[in-house]
CSV table of C-alpha atoms in Angstrom, one decimal:
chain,number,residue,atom,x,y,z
A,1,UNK,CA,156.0,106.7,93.9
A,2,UNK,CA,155.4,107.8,90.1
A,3,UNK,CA,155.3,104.2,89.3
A,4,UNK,CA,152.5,103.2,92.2
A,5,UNK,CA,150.2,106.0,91.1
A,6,UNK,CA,150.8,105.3,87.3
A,7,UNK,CA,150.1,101.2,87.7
A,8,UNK,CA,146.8,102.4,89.9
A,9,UNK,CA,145.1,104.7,87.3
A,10,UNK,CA,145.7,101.8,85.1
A,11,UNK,CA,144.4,99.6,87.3
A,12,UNK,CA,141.5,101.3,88.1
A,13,UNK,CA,140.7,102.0,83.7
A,14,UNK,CA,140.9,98.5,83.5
A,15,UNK,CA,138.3,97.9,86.0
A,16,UNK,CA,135.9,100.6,85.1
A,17,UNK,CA,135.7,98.8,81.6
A,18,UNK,CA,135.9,95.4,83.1
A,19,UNK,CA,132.8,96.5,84.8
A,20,UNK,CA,131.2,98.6,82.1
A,21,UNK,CA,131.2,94.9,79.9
A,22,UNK,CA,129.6,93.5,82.9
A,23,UNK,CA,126.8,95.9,83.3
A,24,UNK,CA,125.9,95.9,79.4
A,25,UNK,CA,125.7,92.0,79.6
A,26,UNK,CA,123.3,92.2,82.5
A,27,UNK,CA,121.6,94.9,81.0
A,28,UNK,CA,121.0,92.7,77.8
A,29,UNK,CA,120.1,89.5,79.8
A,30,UNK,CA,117.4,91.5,82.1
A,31,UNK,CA,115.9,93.0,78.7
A,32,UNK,CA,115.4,89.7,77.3
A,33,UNK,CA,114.3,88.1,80.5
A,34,UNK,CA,117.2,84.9,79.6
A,35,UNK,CA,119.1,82.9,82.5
A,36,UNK,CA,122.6,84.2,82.9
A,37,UNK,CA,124.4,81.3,84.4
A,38,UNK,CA,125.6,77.9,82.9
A,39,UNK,CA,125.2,74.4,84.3
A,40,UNK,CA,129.0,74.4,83.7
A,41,UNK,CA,131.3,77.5,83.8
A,42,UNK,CA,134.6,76.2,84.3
A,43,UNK,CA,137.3,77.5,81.2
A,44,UNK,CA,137.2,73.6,80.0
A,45,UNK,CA,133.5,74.1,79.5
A,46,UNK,CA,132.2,73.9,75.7
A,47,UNK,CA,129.4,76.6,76.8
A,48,UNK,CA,130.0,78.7,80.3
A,49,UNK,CA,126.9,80.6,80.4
A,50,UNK,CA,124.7,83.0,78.8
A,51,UNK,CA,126.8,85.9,80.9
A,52,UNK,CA,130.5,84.4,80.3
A,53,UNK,CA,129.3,83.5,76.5
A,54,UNK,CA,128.5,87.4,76.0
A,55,UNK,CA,131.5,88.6,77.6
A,56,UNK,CA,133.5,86.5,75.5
A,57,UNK,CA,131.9,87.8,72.4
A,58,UNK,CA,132.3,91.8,74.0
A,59,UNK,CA,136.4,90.4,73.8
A,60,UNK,CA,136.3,89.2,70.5
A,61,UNK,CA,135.0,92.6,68.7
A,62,UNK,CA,137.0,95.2,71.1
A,63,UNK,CA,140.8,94.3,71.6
A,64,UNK,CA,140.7,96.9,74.8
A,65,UNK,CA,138.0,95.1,76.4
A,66,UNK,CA,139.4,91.6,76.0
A,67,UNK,CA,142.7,92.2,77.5
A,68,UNK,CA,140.9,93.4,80.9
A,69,UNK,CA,138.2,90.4,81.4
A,70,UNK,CA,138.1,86.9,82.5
A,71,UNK,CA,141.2,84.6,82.5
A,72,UNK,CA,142.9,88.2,81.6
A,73,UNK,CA,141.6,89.9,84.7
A,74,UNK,CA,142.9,89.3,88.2
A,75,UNK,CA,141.6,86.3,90.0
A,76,UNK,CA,139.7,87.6,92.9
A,77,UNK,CA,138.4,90.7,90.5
A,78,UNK,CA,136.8,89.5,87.1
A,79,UNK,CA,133.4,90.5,88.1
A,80,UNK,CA,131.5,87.4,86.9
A,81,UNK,CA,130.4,85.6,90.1
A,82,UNK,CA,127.0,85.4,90.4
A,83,UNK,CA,127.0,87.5,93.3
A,84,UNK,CA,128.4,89.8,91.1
A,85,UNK,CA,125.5,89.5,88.3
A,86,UNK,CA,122.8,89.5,91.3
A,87,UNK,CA,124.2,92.6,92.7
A,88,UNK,CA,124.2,94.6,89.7
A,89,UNK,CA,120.7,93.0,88.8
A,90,UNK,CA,119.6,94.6,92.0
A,91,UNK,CA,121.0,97.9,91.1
A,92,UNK,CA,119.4,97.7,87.7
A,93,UNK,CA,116.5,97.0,89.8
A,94,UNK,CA,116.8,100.1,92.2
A,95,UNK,CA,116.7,102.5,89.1
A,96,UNK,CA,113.5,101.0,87.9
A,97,UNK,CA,111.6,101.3,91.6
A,98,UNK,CA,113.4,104.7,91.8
A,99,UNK,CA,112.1,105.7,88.1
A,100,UNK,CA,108.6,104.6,89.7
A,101,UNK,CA,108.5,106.1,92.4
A,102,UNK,CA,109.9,109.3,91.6
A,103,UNK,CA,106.5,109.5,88.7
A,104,UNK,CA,104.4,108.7,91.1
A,105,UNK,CA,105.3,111.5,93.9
A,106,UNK,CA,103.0,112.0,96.5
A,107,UNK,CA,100.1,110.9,94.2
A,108,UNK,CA,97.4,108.1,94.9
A,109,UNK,CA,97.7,104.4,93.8
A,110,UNK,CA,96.5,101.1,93.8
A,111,UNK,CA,98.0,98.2,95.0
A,112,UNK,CA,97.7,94.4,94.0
A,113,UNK,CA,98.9,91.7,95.6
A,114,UNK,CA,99.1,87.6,95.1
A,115,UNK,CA,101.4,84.8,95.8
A,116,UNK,CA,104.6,83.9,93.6
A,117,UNK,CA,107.1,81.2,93.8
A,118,UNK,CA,109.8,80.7,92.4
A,119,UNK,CA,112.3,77.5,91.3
A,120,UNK,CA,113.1,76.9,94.7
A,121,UNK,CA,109.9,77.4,96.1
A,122,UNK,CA,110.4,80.0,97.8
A,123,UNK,CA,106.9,82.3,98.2
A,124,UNK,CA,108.0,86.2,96.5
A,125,UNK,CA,106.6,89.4,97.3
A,126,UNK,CA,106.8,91.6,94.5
A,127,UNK,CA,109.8,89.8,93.6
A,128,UNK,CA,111.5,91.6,96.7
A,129,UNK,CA,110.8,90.0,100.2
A,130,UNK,CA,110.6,86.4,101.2
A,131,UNK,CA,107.8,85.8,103.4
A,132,UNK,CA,107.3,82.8,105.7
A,133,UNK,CA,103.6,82.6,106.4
A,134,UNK,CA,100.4,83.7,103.9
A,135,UNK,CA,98.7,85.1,107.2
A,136,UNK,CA,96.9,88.3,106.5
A,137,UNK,CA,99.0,89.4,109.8
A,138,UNK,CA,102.4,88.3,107.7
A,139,UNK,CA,101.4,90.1,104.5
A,140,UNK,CA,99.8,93.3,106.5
A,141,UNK,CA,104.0,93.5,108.2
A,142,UNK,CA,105.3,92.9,104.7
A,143,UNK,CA,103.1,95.8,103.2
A,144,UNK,CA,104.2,98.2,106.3
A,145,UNK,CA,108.0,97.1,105.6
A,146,UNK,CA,107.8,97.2,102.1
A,147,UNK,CA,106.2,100.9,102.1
A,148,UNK,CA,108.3,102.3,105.0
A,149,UNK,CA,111.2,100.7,102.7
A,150,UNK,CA,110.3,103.2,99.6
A,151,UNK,CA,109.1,106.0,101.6
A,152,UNK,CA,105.8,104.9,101.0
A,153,UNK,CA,102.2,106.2,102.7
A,154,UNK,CA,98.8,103.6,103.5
A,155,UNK,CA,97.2,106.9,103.3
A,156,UNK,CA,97.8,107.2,99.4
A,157,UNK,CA,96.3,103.9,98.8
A,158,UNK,CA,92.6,104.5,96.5
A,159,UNK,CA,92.6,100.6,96.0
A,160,UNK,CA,93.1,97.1,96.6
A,161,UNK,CA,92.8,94.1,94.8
A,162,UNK,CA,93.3,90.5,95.6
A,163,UNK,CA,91.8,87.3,95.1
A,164,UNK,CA,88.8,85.4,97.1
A,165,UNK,CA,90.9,83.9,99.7
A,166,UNK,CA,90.0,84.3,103.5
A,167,UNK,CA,93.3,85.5,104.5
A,168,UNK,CA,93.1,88.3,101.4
A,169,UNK,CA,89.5,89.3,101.2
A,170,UNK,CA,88.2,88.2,104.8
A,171,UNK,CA,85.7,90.6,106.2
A,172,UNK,CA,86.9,91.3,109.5
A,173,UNK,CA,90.4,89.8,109.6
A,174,UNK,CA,91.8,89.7,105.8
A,175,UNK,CA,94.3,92.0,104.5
A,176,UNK,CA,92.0,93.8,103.0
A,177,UNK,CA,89.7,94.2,106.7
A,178,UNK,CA,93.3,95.1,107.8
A,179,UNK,CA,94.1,97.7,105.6
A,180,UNK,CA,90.9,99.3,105.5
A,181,UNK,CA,91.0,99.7,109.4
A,182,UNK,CA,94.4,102.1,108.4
A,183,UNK,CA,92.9,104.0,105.6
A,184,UNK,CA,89.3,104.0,104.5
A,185,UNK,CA,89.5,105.1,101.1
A,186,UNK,CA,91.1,102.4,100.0
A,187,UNK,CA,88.3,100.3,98.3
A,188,UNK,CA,89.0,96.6,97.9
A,189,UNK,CA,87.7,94.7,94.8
A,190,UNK,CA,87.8,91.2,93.9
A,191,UNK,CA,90.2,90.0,90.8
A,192,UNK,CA,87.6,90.1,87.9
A,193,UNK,CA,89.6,87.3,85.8
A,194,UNK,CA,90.1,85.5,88.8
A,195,UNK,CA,86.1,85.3,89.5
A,196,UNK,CA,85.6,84.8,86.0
A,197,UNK,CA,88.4,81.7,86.1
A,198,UNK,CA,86.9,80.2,89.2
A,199,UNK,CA,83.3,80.6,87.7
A,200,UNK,CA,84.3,79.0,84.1
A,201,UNK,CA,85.9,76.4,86.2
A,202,UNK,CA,83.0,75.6,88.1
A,203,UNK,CA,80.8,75.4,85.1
A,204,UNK,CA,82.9,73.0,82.9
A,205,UNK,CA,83.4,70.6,86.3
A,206,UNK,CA,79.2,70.6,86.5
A,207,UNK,CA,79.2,69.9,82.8
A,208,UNK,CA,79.7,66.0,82.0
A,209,UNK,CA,80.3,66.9,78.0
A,210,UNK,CA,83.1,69.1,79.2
A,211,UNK,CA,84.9,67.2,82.2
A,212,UNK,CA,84.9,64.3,79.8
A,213,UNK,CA,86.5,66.1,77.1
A,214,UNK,CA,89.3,68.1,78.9
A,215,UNK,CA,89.6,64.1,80.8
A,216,UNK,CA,90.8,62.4,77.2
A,217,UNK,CA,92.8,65.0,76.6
A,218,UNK,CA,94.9,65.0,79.5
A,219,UNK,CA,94.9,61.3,78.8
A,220,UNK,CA,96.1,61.9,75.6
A,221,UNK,CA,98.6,63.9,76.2
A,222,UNK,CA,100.4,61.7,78.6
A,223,UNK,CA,100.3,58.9,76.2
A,224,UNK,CA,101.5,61.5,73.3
A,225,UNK,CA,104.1,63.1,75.4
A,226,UNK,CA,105.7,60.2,76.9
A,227,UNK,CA,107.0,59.2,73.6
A,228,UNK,CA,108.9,60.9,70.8
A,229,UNK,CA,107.6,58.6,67.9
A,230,UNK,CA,103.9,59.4,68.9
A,231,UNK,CA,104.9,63.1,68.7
A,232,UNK,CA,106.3,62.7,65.7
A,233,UNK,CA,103.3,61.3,64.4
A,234,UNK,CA,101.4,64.0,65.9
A,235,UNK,CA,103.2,66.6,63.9
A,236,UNK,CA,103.6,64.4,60.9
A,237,UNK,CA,99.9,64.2,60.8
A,238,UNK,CA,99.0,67.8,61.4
A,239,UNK,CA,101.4,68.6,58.4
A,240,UNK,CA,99.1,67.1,56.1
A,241,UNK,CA,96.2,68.2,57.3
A,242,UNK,CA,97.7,71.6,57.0
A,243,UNK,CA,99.1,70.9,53.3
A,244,UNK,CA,95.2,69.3,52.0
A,245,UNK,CA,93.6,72.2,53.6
A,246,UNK,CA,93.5,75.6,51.1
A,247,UNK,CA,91.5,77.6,53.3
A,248,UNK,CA,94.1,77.2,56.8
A,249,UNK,CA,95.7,80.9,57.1
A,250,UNK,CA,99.1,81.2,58.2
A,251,UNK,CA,101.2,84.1,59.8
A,252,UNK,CA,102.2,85.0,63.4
A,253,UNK,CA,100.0,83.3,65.9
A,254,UNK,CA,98.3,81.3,63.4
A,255,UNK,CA,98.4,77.2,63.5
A,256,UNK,CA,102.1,77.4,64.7
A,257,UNK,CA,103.4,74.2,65.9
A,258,UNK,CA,103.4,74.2,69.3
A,259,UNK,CA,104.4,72.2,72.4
A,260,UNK,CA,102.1,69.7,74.3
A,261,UNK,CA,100.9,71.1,77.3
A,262,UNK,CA,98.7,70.0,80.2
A,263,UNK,CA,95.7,71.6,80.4
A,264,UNK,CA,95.2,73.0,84.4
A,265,UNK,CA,93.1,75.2,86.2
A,266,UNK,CA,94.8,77.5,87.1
A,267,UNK,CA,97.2,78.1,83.7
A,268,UNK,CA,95.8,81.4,83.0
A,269,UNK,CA,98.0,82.2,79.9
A,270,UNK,CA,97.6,79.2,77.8
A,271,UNK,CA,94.0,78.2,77.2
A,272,UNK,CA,93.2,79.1,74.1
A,273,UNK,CA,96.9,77.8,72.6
A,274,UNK,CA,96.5,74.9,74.6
């Protein structure tokens, strides 16, 4: 009997720090907002993943540590599946909301909502619930779960902003029509930058000077991009100009090389780079 309880403390100090190295990779992962999992992370792999990589570092610097994790840990308990790495994401996730919501009380707030997607295509709601229509009536029921989720009141709500679409901003049946119905204090205005987008937008499309310019240079970048020797010709040349030209300042954010991109719409965060 001595021997069973001895070989389960031990069993259970090796999983607390098998665990513990698990949690402190997520941790570092989430704060740099990198991938975690590999394309390949088989033990014959050359590179198994951001997560596996890191644990395999945590066993190279602590003798204790490696003797507890991955091919030295049992099988069916070595706590790097990626349901494993979700489920503590999501508890990493929990504290945050929790830190939130405890600061915010019983006090008022604002609330903001658009449309997401991510690599699967799948439409998000505040990164927390999948939802299968856009309908104003589908994101009003997503709001009331959501809220009744966190312990959450419509009451509290002071404001609401969303963009111009009918289903958001609709006068009698938007989710902003629907909301107001619930509390009446809770005043809805329109996305300035997205007006402001929508309106620059409309401008430069009116504009003949401008359509044709922003036209060759989407031209030019698919001719550019779809080759590696025009690229290199690209960057070859800007050297120089760079190197003949005394006056070009340099530093952080200042004529740093930077990637082809397409210029869209709707790219909100890369005009002025691109």
């Amino acid at each position: 009997m001595w021997h069973l309880i001895k070989k389960t403390d031990k069993n259970k100090k090796e999983y607390r720090i098998r665990l513990s190295a698990s949690v402190i990779a997520t941790k570092g992962w989430l704060n740099g907002a990198l991938s975690f999992c590999g394309h390949d992370e088989s033990e014959t792999s050359l590179y198994r993943g951001h997560f596996i990589e890191l644990l395999k570092l945590f066993g190279v610097v602590n003798e204790e540590i490696d003797k507890v994790i991955l091919s030295n840990a049992p099988r069916n308990n070595q706590l790097t599946a990626p349901s494993i790495q979700k489920e503590i994401c999501n508890c990493f996730a929990a504290e945050v909301l929790k830190k939130i919501f405890d600061e915010l009380c019983d006090d008022v707030f604002s609330i903001l909502v658009d449309e997401s997607r991510d690599v699967s295509k799948r439409n998000k709601w505040l990164c927390l619930v999948h939802v299968m229509e856009t309908t104003a009536l589908s994101l009003k029921k997503a709001i009331d779960e959501l809220f009744a989720h966190y312990n959450l009141s419509l009451s509290r709500i002071r404001g609401q902003g969303y963009d111009g679409a009918s289903n958001m901003s609709g006068e009698f049946n938007g989710l902003k029509a629907l909301i107001l119905k619930e509390n009446s204090s809770a005043y809805f205005v329109h996305c300035f930058a997205h007006q402001l987008q929508l309106v620059v937008v409309a401008l430069a499309n009116k504009h003949h000077e401008i359509f044709n310019f922003f036209n060759e240079v989407s031209s030019l970048v698919n001719v550019v991009g779809a080759s590696c020797k025009r690229v290199d010709l690209i960057r070859e040349s800007q050297r120089e100009r760079l190197g003949l030209n005394p006056e070009v300042e340099t530093g952080s954010g200042q004529n740093q090389e930077l990637s082809l991109a397409r210029a869209e719409d709707t790219r909100w965060s890369s005009h002025e780079k691109t």
